Amino acid sequence: MNDEPEERQTCPRCGGSFGGAAIERGIVFTACLRCDQAMAAACCAPIPGTASGWRVQILWRGPELTLKEAASLRQILPVHAKESIQGVRDQYRGLPGWTGRRLSHPEMLELRAAAEACGFKVIVEEEDKHVPRLHLPPRPATFHGVELSPSFFEKGALATIFREAHGTLVIASESLPLPECVPIPQERGRQFLDEVASLAPLEMTDSDVIGMDGISLYFRLRHSSEERGFVAWSPDAHRAPRHHALVLALFRLATELAREAGSITFLEGIHGYLDAGLPVKVFEETPRRVRLFGRLSSLSSEALDSFFAATPPETPLLMDLTGFEGMGTLLYPRFARFHQRPGGTVWWVNRIAARQLKEAGIPEASLYTDLELARAALAARPT
């Protein structure tokens, strides 16, 4: 018997016990005995891993990579060994340096020594040890997963697992003690699988787009007996559009189904890295709640105008800006005009939103830091 207490897990939602648990790589494949929603814990695939690595940055001496530096870089990095010096230089045009991730300790030491011998400045950092890693569940499950490694936010992973007609979404991040596992409604699951199938993901390979900062993605897939793994850096609709569409399919499904506060915070934090459109969510509550989160720049003006124009003018709105991180001042007039809509609008705000909305001309009497006070104020307004 290998029934050690430390391997016994409890439901991440209700704390209940699992019945008949089969543990594989720290994953519980069973159902919670207390709550129905935790049934999906049977399919938690991304788990906090123990694999660590090293991040190495090789920085140019000036604002651009010179031909001499390109020649050195070609010697240091085997991936460029067969390319021309000018070709290497062109690949890194406009970038301040090269970044390698998840290198082993010997690889890091060898690369750092070689780069410093060529006169490059090298920055070395040990990456976090407890980051979510994708592990394929037992066959014959169909699996679509992506590890997300943004430059200035916590790392995480999203995955879907389908067994016959039953699907499970898994959301994991560094700050979540256990992944959130959510059953996928059957119709929504079919939509997701159709959307992914149209991208032919098993034919996809590594994206050839490279850069600094942004977000690194590692995809891992399984369908029938075929498995695939490939990487991409900050894909969008113009550069690596299929990689972008694949990560958005996973991200949007997660955004729709996530319920845990930690999962929602993680998803909102990576929204801006994924070129996922206007950072807004609409909740059909009473009153209707519109959540704007993250940062808005002048580049958001067209999307913001479209969203404001599509909002029914007579509907009372509770604008939720508790996750707001700021906006460009050019957007102030748009918010001021929107506040004048006849349906009535109150704003549930954090400190940043309160300051900027007041600067935009919205009365302080319409700004609330307490949700219940905001709801009561909106209900008291004449219709």
Coordinates of C-alpha atoms in Angstrom, one line a residue:
M1 CA 0.0 0.0 0.0
N2 CA 1.2 3.5 -0.9
D3 CA -1.3 5.5 1.0
E4 CA 0.8 8.3 2.4
P5 CA -1.1 11.2 4.0
E6 CA 0.6 13.9 2.1
E7 CA -0.8 12.6 -1.2
R8 CA -4.4 12.8 0.0
Q9 CA -6.0 15.9 -1.5
T10 CA -9.2 17.8 -0.8
C11 CA -11.5 19.6 -3.1
P12 CA -10.2 23.1 -3.9
R13 CA -13.7 24.5 -3.9
C14 CA -15.4 23.1 -0.8
G15 CA -12.7 21.2 1.1
G16 CA -14.5 17.9 0.8
S17 CA -12.9 14.5 0.4
F18 CA -12.3 12.6 -2.8
G19 CA -13.6 9.1 -3.2
G20 CA -11.6 6.3 -4.8
A21 CA -8.8 8.7 -5.7
A22 CA -6.2 7.6 -8.3
I23 CA -3.2 10.0 -8.1
E24 CA -0.9 10.4 -11.0
R25 CA 1.9 13.1 -11.0
G26 CA 0.0 14.8 -8.2
I27 CA -3.3 14.9 -10.2
V28 CA -6.5 13.5 -8.6
F29 CA -8.7 11.5 -11.0
T30 CA -11.9 11.2 -9.0
A31 CA -15.0 13.0 -7.8
C32 CA -15.5 15.2 -4.7
L33 CA -17.9 13.4 -2.3
R34 CA -19.4 16.7 -1.1
C35 CA -20.1 19.0 -4.1
D36 CA -21.0 18.5 -7.7
Q37 CA -18.9 21.3 -9.1
A38 CA -15.7 19.8 -7.9
M39 CA -16.3 16.7 -10.1
A40 CA -14.0 18.3 -12.6
A41 CA -11.1 17.9 -10.3
A42 CA -10.7 14.5 -11.9
C43 CA -9.2 16.2 -14.9
C44 CA -6.8 18.7 -13.5
A45 CA -3.8 18.6 -15.8
P46 CA -1.7 21.7 -15.3
I47 CA -0.2 21.4 -11.8
P48 CA 2.5 23.4 -9.9
G49 CA 5.6 21.8 -11.2
T50 CA 9.0 21.4 -9.7
A51 CA 10.9 22.0 -13.0
S52 CA 13.0 25.1 -12.7
G53 CA 15.3 26.8 -15.1
W54 CA 17.4 29.9 -15.9
R55 CA 16.6 33.0 -17.9
V56 CA 19.5 34.5 -19.8
Q57 CA 19.5 37.9 -21.4
I58 CA 22.2 38.9 -23.9
L59 CA 22.2 42.6 -24.4
W60 CA 23.7 44.6 -27.2
R61 CA 26.3 47.3 -26.5
G62 CA 24.3 49.9 -28.4
P63 CA 20.7 50.5 -29.4
E64 CA 21.0 48.1 -32.4
L65 CA 22.8 44.8 -33.0
T66 CA 25.9 45.5 -35.1
L67 CA 27.3 43.2 -37.8
K68 CA 30.2 42.3 -35.5
E69 CA 27.8 41.4 -32.7
A70 CA 25.7 39.5 -35.1
A71 CA 28.7 37.4 -36.1
S72 CA 29.4 36.7 -32.4
L73 CA 25.8 35.8 -31.8
R74 CA 25.9 33.4 -34.6
Q75 CA 28.7 31.6 -33.0
I76 CA 27.1 31.6 -29.5
L77 CA 23.6 30.4 -30.5
P78 CA 23.5 27.1 -32.5
V79 CA 20.1 28.1 -33.9
H80 CA 21.8 30.8 -36.0
A81 CA 24.9 28.8 -37.1
K82 CA 23.8 28.4 -40.7
E83 CA 22.4 31.9 -41.2
S84 CA 24.2 34.8 -42.7
I85 CA 25.5 37.6 -40.5
Q86 CA 23.2 40.1 -42.1
G87 CA 20.3 37.6 -41.7
V88 CA 21.0 37.4 -37.9
R89 CA 21.1 41.1 -37.6
D90 CA 17.8 41.6 -39.5
Q91 CA 16.0 39.2 -37.1
Y92 CA 16.9 41.3 -34.1
R93 CA 16.4 44.7 -35.7
G94 CA 14.7 47.0 -33.2
L95 CA 15.3 44.7 -30.2
P96 CA 17.7 45.5 -27.3
G97 CA 18.9 41.9 -26.9
W98 CA 18.2 38.1 -26.9
T99 CA 16.4 36.2 -24.2
G100 CA 16.6 32.4 -23.5
R101 CA 14.2 30.7 -21.0
R102 CA 14.2 27.5 -19.0
L103 CA 17.8 26.8 -19.6
S104 CA 19.5 24.2 -17.4
H105 CA 22.2 25.3 -15.0
P106 CA 25.1 23.9 -17.2
E107 CA 23.5 25.5 -20.3
M108 CA 23.2 28.8 -18.5
L109 CA 26.9 28.8 -17.4
E110 CA 28.2 27.8 -20.8
L111 CA 26.1 30.5 -22.6
R112 CA 27.0 33.2 -20.1
A113 CA 30.7 32.5 -20.4
A114 CA 30.6 32.5 -24.2
A115 CA 28.5 35.7 -24.4
E116 CA 30.7 37.6 -21.9
A117 CA 33.8 36.5 -23.8
C118 CA 32.4 38.2 -26.8
G119 CA 31.9 41.4 -24.9
F120 CA 28.1 41.2 -24.4
K121 CA 26.4 42.3 -21.1
V122 CA 24.6 39.2 -19.7
I123 CA 21.8 39.2 -17.1
V124 CA 21.0 35.8 -15.5
E125 CA 18.0 35.0 -13.3
E126 CA 16.7 31.8 -11.9
E127 CA 13.1 31.3 -12.9
D128 CA 10.4 30.4 -10.4
K129 CA 10.3 26.7 -9.4
H130 CA 6.6 26.4 -8.7
V131 CA 5.1 27.3 -12.0
P132 CA 2.3 25.4 -13.7
R133 CA 3.5 22.8 -16.2
L134 CA 1.3 20.9 -18.7
H135 CA 1.0 17.1 -18.1
L136 CA -1.0 15.0 -20.5
P137 CA -3.8 13.1 -18.8
P138 CA -4.2 9.3 -19.3
R139 CA -5.4 8.2 -22.8
P140 CA -7.7 8.5 -24.6
A141 CA -8.5 12.0 -23.5
T142 CA -8.3 14.9 -26.0
F143 CA -6.1 17.7 -24.7
H144 CA -5.5 21.3 -25.7
G145 CA -3.2 23.3 -23.4
V146 CA -0.9 26.3 -23.3
E147 CA 1.7 27.5 -20.8
L148 CA 1.7 31.3 -20.5
S149 CA 4.9 33.1 -19.5
P150 CA 4.4 36.9 -19.5
S151 CA 7.4 39.0 -18.9
F152 CA 6.0 41.1 -16.0
F153 CA 3.2 39.0 -14.5
E154 CA 2.7 35.6 -13.0
K155 CA 3.0 32.5 -15.1
G156 CA 0.1 30.1 -15.6
A157 CA -1.5 27.5 -17.9
L158 CA -4.9 26.9 -19.5
A159 CA -6.1 23.5 -20.7
T160 CA -9.1 21.6 -21.9
I161 CA -9.6 17.9 -21.5
F162 CA -12.4 16.0 -23.3
R163 CA -13.4 12.4 -22.5
E164 CA -16.2 11.4 -24.8
A165 CA -18.9 14.0 -24.3
H166 CA -17.5 15.4 -21.1
G167 CA -15.1 18.4 -21.1
T168 CA -13.2 20.1 -18.3
L169 CA -11.4 23.4 -18.3
V170 CA -8.4 23.8 -16.1
I171 CA -6.9 27.2 -15.0
A172 CA -3.6 27.2 -13.1
S173 CA -1.3 30.0 -12.0
E174 CA 1.6 30.6 -9.7
S175 CA -0.6 32.2 -7.1
L176 CA -3.3 29.5 -7.1
P177 CA -2.6 26.8 -4.5
L178 CA -4.6 24.3 -6.7
P179 CA -5.9 24.6 -10.3
E180 CA -9.5 25.6 -10.8
C181 CA -11.3 22.8 -12.7
V182 CA -14.6 23.7 -14.3
P183 CA -17.0 21.5 -16.3
I184 CA -17.5 22.7 -19.9
P185 CA -21.2 22.8 -21.0
Q186 CA -21.6 20.4 -23.9
E187 CA -22.7 22.9 -26.5
R188 CA -19.9 25.3 -25.5
G189 CA -17.5 22.4 -25.7
R190 CA -18.6 21.5 -29.2
Q191 CA -18.2 25.2 -30.3
F192 CA -14.7 25.2 -28.8
L193 CA -13.6 22.0 -30.5
D194 CA -15.0 23.2 -33.9
E195 CA -13.2 26.5 -33.5
V196 CA -9.9 24.7 -32.7
A197 CA -10.3 22.1 -35.5
S198 CA -10.7 24.9 -38.1
L199 CA -7.1 26.0 -37.2
A200 CA -5.6 22.5 -37.9
P201 CA -3.5 22.8 -34.8
L202 CA -1.7 19.4 -35.3
E203 CA -0.1 20.9 -38.4
M204 CA 1.2 23.9 -36.5
T205 CA 4.9 24.4 -35.7
D206 CA 7.0 26.9 -33.8
S207 CA 6.2 30.5 -34.7
D208 CA 9.2 32.3 -36.3
V209 CA 8.3 35.6 -34.6
I210 CA 10.8 36.5 -31.8
G211 CA 11.2 39.4 -29.5
M212 CA 11.8 40.7 -26.0
D213 CA 9.3 41.1 -23.1
G214 CA 5.8 40.3 -24.3
I215 CA 4.6 36.7 -23.6
S216 CA 6.0 33.3 -24.4
L217 CA 3.6 30.5 -25.1
Y218 CA 4.1 26.8 -25.1
F219 CA 1.3 24.7 -26.6
R220 CA 0.7 21.0 -26.0
L221 CA -2.0 19.1 -27.8
R222 CA -3.3 15.6 -28.2
H223 CA -6.0 14.3 -30.5
S224 CA -6.6 10.6 -31.0
S225 CA -3.1 9.1 -31.1
E226 CA -1.4 12.3 -32.3
E227 CA 0.5 14.7 -30.0
R228 CA 2.0 18.1 -30.8
G229 CA 4.1 20.7 -29.0
F230 CA 5.2 24.1 -30.3
V231 CA 6.0 27.6 -29.1
A232 CA 5.1 31.2 -30.0
W233 CA 6.0 34.7 -28.8
S234 CA 3.3 37.4 -28.5
P235 CA 1.2 36.3 -31.4
D236 CA -1.4 38.6 -32.8
A237 CA -3.9 38.6 -35.8
H238 CA -1.1 39.7 -38.2
R239 CA 1.9 37.9 -36.9
A240 CA 1.3 34.2 -36.2
P241 CA -2.5 34.5 -36.6
R242 CA -3.2 30.7 -36.1
H243 CA -1.2 30.7 -32.9
H244 CA -3.1 33.8 -31.8
A245 CA -6.5 32.3 -32.6
L246 CA -5.6 29.1 -30.7
V247 CA -4.6 30.9 -27.5
L248 CA -7.6 33.2 -27.7
A249 CA -9.9 30.1 -28.0
L250 CA -8.5 28.8 -24.7
F251 CA -8.5 32.2 -23.1
R252 CA -12.0 33.2 -24.0
L253 CA -13.4 29.9 -22.8
A254 CA -11.5 30.4 -19.5
T255 CA -12.8 33.9 -19.2
E256 CA -16.4 32.7 -19.7
L257 CA -16.2 29.8 -17.2
A258 CA -13.8 30.9 -14.4
R259 CA -15.4 31.4 -11.0
E260 CA -12.6 31.5 -8.5
A261 CA -11.3 35.0 -7.6
G262 CA -7.7 34.0 -8.1
S263 CA -8.4 32.6 -11.6
I264 CA -10.2 35.8 -12.6
T265 CA -7.4 38.0 -11.4
F266 CA -4.9 35.9 -13.4
L267 CA -7.0 36.0 -16.6
E268 CA -7.4 39.8 -16.3
G269 CA -3.7 40.2 -15.8
I270 CA -2.7 38.4 -19.0
H271 CA -5.5 39.9 -21.1
G272 CA -3.3 42.7 -22.3
Y273 CA -0.5 40.3 -23.3
L274 CA -2.8 38.4 -25.7
D275 CA -4.1 41.2 -27.9
A276 CA -7.6 40.1 -26.8
G277 CA -9.5 43.3 -27.5
L278 CA -11.1 45.8 -25.1
P279 CA -10.7 44.6 -21.5
V280 CA -14.4 44.6 -20.6
K281 CA -16.9 42.1 -19.3
V282 CA -20.7 42.5 -19.0
F283 CA -22.6 40.8 -16.2
E284 CA -26.4 40.4 -16.7
E285 CA -27.1 41.2 -13.1
T286 CA -29.6 43.7 -11.6
P287 CA -28.5 46.3 -12.2
R288 CA -26.4 45.4 -15.2
R289 CA -22.7 45.5 -14.3
V290 CA -20.0 46.4 -16.8
R291 CA -16.4 45.7 -15.7
L292 CA -13.5 47.6 -17.2
F293 CA -10.1 46.3 -16.1
G294 CA -6.4 46.8 -16.9
R295 CA -5.1 49.7 -18.8
L296 CA -6.7 51.7 -21.6
S297 CA -4.6 53.8 -24.1
S298 CA -5.6 56.0 -27.0
L299 CA -5.3 52.9 -29.2
S300 CA -8.4 51.6 -27.4
S301 CA -10.5 54.7 -28.4
E302 CA -12.2 53.0 -31.4
A303 CA -13.1 49.9 -29.6
L304 CA -14.3 51.9 -26.6
D305 CA -16.5 54.1 -28.8
S306 CA -18.1 51.0 -30.4
F307 CA -18.7 49.5 -27.0
F308 CA -20.3 52.7 -25.5
A309 CA -22.4 53.1 -28.7
A310 CA -23.7 49.5 -28.4
T311 CA -24.7 50.0 -24.8
P312 CA -28.5 50.5 -24.5
P313 CA -28.8 54.2 -23.4
E314 CA -31.9 53.7 -21.2
T315 CA -30.5 50.8 -19.2
P316 CA -29.2 51.7 -15.7
L317 CA -25.5 50.7 -15.4
L318 CA -23.1 49.9 -12.6
M319 CA -19.7 50.5 -14.0
D320 CA -17.1 48.3 -12.2
L321 CA -13.7 49.8 -12.3
T322 CA -12.3 48.1 -9.2
G323 CA -9.6 46.3 -11.4
F324 CA -8.8 49.5 -13.4
E325 CA -5.1 50.4 -13.9
G326 CA -5.4 53.7 -15.7
M327 CA -6.1 55.3 -19.0
G328 CA -4.7 57.9 -21.3
T329 CA -6.1 61.4 -20.8
L330 CA -7.3 61.5 -24.5
L331 CA -10.1 59.1 -23.4
Y332 CA -11.5 61.4 -20.7
P333 CA -14.1 63.1 -23.0
R334 CA -15.5 59.7 -24.0
F335 CA -16.1 58.7 -20.3
A336 CA -17.6 62.1 -19.6
R337 CA -20.1 61.8 -22.5
F338 CA -21.0 58.3 -21.5
H339 CA -21.8 59.4 -18.0
Q340 CA -24.5 61.7 -19.4
R341 CA -26.5 58.8 -20.8
P342 CA -30.2 58.9 -19.8
G343 CA -30.3 55.5 -18.2
G344 CA -28.3 56.5 -15.2
T345 CA -24.7 55.5 -14.4
V346 CA -22.8 55.0 -11.2
W347 CA -19.1 54.0 -10.9
W348 CA -17.7 51.4 -8.5
V349 CA -14.1 52.5 -8.3
N350 CA -10.6 51.9 -7.0
R351 CA -8.2 54.8 -6.2
I352 CA -6.8 55.1 -9.7
A353 CA -10.3 55.1 -11.4
A354 CA -11.7 57.6 -8.9
R355 CA -8.9 60.1 -9.5
Q356 CA -9.1 59.8 -13.3
L357 CA -12.9 59.9 -13.5
K358 CA -12.9 63.1 -11.4
E359 CA -10.3 64.6 -13.7
A360 CA -12.6 63.7 -16.6
G361 CA -15.4 65.7 -15.1
I362 CA -17.6 63.0 -13.6
P363 CA -19.1 64.2 -10.3
E364 CA -17.6 62.7 -7.2
A365 CA -21.2 62.0 -6.0
S366 CA -21.4 59.3 -8.7
L367 CA -18.2 57.5 -7.5
Y368 CA -18.4 54.7 -4.9
T369 CA -15.8 52.5 -3.3
D370 CA -18.5 50.2 -1.8
L371 CA -20.6 48.0 -4.1
E372 CA -23.8 48.0 -2.0
L373 CA -23.8 51.8 -1.7
A374 CA -23.3 52.0 -5.5
R375 CA -26.3 49.7 -6.1
A376 CA -28.5 51.6 -3.7
A377 CA -27.6 54.9 -5.3
L378 CA -28.5 53.6 -8.7
A379 CA -31.8 52.1 -7.5
A380 CA -32.7 55.5 -5.9
R381 CA -32.3 57.4 -9.2
P382 CA -35.6 58.3 -11.0
T383 CA -36.2 56.3 -14.2

